[in-house]
Coordinates of N, CA and C in Angstrom, one line a residue:
X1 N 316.6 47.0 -186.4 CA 318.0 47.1 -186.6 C 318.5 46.0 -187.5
X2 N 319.3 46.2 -188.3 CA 319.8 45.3 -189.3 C 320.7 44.8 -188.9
X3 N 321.6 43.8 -189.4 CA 322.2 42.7 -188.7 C 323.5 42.6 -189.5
X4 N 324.7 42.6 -189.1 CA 325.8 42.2 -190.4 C 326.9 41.4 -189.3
X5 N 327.4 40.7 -190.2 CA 328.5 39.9 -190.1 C 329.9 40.5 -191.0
X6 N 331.2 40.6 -190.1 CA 332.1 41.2 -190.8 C 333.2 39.7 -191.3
X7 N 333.6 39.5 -192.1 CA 334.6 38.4 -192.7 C 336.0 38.9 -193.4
X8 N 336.8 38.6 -192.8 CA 338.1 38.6 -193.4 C 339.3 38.2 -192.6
X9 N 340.1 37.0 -193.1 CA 341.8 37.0 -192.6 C 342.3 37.2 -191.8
X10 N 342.1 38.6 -192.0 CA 343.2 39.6 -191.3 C 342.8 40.3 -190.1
X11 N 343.5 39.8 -189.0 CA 342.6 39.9 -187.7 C 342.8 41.7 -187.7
X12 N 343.4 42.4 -187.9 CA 343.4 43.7 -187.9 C 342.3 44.3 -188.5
X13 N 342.7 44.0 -189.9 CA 341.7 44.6 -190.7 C 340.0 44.4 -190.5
X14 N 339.6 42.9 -189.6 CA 337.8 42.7 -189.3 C 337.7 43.6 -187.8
X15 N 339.3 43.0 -187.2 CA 338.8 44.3 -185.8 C 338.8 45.6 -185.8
X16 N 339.6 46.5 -187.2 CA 339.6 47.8 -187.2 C 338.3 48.2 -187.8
X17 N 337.3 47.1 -188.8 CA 335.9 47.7 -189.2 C 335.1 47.4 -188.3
X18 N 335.3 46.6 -187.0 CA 334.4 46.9 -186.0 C 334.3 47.8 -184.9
X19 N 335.2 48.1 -184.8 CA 335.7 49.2 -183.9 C 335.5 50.8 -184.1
X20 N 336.1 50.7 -185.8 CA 336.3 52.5 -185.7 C 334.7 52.6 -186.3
X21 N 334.1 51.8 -186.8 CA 332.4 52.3 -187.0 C 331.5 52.5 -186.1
X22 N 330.8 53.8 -185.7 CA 329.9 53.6 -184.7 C 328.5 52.9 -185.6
X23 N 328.3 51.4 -185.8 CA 328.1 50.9 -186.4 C 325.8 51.2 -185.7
X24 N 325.9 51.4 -184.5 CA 324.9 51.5 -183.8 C 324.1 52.7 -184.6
X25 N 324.9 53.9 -184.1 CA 324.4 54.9 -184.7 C 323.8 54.6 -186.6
X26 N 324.2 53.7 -187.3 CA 323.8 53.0 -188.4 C 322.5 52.5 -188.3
X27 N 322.0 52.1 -187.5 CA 321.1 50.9 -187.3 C 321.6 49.6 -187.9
X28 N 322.8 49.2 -187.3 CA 323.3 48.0 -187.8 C 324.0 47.1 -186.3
X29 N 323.5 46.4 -186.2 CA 324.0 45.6 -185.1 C 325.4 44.2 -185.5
X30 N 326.8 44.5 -185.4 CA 327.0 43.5 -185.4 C 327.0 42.5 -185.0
X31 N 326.8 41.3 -185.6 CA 326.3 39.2 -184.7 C 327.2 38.5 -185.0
X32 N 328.7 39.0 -185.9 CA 329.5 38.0 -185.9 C 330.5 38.8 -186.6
X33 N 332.2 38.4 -186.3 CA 333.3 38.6 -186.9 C 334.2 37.5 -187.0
X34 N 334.1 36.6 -188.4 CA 334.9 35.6 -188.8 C 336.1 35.5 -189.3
X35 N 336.7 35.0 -189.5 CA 338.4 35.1 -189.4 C 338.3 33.8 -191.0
X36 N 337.2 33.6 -191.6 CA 337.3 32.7 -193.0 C 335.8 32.3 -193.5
X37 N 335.9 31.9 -195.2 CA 334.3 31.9 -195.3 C 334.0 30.6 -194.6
X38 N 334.6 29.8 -194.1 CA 333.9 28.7 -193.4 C 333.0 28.9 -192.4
X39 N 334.0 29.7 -191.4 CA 333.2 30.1 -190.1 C 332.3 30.6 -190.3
X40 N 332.7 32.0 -191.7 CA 331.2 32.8 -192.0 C 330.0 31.9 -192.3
X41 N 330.1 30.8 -193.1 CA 329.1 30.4 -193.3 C 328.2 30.0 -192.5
X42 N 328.9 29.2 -191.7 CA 328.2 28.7 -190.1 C 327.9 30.0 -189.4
X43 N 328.0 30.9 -189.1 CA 327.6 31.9 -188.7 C 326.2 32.8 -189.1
X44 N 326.7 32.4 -190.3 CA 325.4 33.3 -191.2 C 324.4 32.6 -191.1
X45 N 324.5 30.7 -191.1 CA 323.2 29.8 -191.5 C 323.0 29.9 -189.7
X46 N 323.8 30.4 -188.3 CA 322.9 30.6 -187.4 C 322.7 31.8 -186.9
X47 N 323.0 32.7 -187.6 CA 322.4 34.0 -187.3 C 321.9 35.2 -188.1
X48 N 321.1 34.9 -188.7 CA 320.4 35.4 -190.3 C 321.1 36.7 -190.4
X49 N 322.1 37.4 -191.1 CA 322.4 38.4 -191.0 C 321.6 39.1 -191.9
X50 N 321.5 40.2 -192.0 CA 321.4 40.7 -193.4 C 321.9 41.1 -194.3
X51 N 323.5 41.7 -193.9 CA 324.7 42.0 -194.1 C 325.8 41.4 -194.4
X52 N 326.5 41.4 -195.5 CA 327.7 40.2 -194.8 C 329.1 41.3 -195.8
X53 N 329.9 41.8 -194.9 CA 330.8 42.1 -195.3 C 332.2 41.3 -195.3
X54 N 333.1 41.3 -196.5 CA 333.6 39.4 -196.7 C 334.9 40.6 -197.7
X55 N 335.7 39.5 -197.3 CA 337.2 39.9 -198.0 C 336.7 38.9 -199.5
X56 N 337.4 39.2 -200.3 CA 337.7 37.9 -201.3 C 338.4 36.8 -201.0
X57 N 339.7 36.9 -201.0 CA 340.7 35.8 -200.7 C 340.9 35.3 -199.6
X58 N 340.4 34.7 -199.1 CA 340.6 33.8 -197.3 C 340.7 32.0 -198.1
X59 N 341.4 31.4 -196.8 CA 341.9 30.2 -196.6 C 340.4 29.4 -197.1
X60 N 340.0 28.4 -197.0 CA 339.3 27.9 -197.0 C 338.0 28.0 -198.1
X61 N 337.6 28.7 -197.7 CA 336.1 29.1 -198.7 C 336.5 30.8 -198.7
X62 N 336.4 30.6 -200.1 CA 336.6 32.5 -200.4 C 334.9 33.3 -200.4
X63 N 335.6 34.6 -200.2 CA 334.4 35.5 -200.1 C 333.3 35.1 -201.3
X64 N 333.9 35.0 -203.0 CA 333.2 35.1 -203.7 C 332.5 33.8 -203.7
X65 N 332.9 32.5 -203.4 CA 332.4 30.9 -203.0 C 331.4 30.9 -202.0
X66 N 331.1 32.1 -201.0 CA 331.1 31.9 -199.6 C 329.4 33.2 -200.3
X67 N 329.4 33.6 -201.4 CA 328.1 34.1 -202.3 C 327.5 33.1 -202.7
X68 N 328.6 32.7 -203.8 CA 327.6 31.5 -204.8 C 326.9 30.8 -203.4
X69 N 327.3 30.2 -202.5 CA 326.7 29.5 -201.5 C 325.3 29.6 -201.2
X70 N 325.4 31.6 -201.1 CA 324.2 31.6 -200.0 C 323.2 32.2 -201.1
X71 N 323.5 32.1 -202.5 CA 322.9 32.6 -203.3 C 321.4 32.1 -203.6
X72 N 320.3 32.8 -203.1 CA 318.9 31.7 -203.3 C 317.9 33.0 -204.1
X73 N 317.3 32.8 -204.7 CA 316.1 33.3 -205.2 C 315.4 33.5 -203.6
X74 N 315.1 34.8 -203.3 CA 314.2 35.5 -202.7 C 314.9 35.4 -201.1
X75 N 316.6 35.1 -201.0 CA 316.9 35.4 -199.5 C 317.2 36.8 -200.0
X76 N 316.9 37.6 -198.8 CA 317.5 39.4 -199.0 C 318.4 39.1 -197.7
X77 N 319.9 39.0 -198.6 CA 320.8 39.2 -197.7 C 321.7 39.8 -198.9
X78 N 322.3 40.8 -198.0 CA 323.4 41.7 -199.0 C 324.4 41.6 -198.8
X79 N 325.7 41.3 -199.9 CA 327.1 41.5 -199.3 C 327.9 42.3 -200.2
X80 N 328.8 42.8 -199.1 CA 329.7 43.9 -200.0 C 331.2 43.2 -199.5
X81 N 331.5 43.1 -200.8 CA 333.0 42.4 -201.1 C 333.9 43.5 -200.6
X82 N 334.9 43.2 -199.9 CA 336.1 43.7 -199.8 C 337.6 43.5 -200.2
X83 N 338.5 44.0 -201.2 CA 339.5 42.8 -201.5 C 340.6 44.0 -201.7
X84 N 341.5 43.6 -201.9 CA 342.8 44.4 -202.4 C 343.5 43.6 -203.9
X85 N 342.2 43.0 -204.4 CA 342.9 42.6 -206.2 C 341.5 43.3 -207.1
X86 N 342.2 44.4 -207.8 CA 341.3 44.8 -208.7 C 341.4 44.0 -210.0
X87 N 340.7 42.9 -209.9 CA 340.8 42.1 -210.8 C 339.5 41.6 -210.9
X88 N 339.3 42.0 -212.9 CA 338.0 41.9 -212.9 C 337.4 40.4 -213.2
X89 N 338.1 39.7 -213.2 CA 337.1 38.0 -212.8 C 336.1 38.0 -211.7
X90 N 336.9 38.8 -210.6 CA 336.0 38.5 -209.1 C 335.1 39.6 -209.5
X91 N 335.3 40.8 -209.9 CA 334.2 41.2 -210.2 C 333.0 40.9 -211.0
X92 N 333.6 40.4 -212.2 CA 332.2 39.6 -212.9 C 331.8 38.6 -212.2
X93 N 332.4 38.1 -211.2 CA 331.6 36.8 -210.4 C 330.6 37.7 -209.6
X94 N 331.4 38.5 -208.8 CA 330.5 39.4 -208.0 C 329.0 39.9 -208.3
X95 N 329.2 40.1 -209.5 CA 328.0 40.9 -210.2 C 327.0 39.9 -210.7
X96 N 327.5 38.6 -211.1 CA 327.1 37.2 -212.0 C 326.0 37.6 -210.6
X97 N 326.3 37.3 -209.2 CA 325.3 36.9 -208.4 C 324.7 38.4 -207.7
X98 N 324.4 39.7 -208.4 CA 323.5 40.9 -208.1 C 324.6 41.2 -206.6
X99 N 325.7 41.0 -206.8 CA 326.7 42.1 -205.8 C 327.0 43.5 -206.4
X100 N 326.4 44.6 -205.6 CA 326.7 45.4 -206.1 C 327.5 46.9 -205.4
X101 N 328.0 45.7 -204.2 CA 329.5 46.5 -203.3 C 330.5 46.0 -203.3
X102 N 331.4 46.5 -204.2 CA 332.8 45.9 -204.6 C 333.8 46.9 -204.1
X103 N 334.5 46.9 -202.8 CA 335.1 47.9 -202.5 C 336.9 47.3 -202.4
X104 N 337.7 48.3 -202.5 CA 339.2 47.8 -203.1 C 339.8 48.7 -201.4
X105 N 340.9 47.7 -201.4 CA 341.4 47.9 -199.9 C 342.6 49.1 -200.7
X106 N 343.3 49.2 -200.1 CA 342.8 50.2 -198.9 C 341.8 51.1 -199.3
X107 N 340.7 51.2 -198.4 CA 339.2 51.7 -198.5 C 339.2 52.6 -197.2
X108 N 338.8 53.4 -197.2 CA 338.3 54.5 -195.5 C 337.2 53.6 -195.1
X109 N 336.8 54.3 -194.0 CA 335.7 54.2 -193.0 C 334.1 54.8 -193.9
X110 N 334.4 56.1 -194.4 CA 333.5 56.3 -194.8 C 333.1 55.5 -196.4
X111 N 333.7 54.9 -197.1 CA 333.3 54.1 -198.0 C 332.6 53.0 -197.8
X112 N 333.2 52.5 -196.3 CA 332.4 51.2 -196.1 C 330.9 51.6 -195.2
X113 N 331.1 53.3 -194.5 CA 329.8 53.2 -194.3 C 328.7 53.4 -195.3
X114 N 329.0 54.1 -196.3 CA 328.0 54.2 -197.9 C 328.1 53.1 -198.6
X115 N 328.7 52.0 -198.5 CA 328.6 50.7 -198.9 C 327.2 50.3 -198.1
X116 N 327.6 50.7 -197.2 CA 326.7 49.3 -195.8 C 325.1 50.3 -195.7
X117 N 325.5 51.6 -196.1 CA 324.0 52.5 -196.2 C 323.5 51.8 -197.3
X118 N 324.1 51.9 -198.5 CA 323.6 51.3 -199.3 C 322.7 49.7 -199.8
X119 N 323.3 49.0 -199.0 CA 323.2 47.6 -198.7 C 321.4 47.4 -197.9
X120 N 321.6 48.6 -196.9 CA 320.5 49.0 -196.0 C 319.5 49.5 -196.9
X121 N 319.1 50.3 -197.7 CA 318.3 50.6 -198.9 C 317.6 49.6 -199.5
X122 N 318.9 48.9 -199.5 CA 318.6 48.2 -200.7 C 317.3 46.7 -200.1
X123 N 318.0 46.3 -199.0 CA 317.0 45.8 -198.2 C 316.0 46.1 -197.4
X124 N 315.6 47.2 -197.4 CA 314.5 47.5 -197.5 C 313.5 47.7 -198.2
X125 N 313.9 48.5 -199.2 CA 313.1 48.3 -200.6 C 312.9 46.4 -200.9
X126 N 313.5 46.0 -200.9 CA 313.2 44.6 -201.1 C 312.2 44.0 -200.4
X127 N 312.9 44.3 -199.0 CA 311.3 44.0 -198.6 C 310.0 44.6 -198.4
X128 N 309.8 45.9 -198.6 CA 309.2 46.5 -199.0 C 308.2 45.7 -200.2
X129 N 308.6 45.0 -201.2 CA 308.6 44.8 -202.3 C 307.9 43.4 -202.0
X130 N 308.8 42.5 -201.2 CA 308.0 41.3 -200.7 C 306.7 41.7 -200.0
X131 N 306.8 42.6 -199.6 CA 305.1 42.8 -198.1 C 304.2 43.2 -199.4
X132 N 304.3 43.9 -200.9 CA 303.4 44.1 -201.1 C 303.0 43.0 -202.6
X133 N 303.8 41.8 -202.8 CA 303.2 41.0 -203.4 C 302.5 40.1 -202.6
X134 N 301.5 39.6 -204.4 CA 300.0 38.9 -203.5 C 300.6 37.5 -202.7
X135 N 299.7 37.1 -201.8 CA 299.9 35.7 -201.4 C 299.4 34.9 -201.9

């Protein structure tokens, strides 16, 4: 089972993507719901997610700051941006670091579950990819 962390502000908006997803039936367990990228960070560095669904604009450390961060050659951790500014700076940052779920608020249920299917693919195949290079 894959692991995700939800991040965003707005206490409604991280409780209503944990709730209305039957996130189980996903093969996705969620290990954390933070309220800013600070907390996420600390969260993430103690509970490896693989997942990290993240607003853009929060207090403290923003969604796209709260990438550059965890950004490393060879961690497979996937995040899909959530924001309500279609403004394409944060998307070329987005992309600068191989993000390639940029979803715009107001978003459904089902876009963030084809976001987070997607996300799931994609780490797989990755590791897939690690188990079959040499040692």
């Amino acid at each position: 089972m894959l692991r995700l962390i939800i991040v965003d502000d707005e206490k409604i908006i991280r409780e209503s993507i944990r709730s209305l997803i039957d996130w189980e039936s996903l093969g996705i367990e969620v290990v954390g719901v933070c309220k800013n990228g600070l907390e996420a960070y600390d969260a993430i560095l103690d509970s490896y997610p693989d997942i990290v669904l993240t607003d853009i604009k929060m207090p403290g450390l923003s969604g796209l700051d709260l990438v550059e961060k965890l950004s490393e050659p060879g961690r497979v951790l996937e995040f899909i941006l959530l924001t309500g500014y279609a403004d394409f700076e944060y998307a070329h940052r987005a992309l600068s670091h191989r993000v390639h779920h940029y979803l715009l608020k107001p978003c459904n249920e089902q876009q963030i579950i084809e976001a987070v299917q997607q996300a799931a693919q994609s780490i797989y195949t990755r590791r897939q990819l690690q188990q079959m290079e040499p040692t």
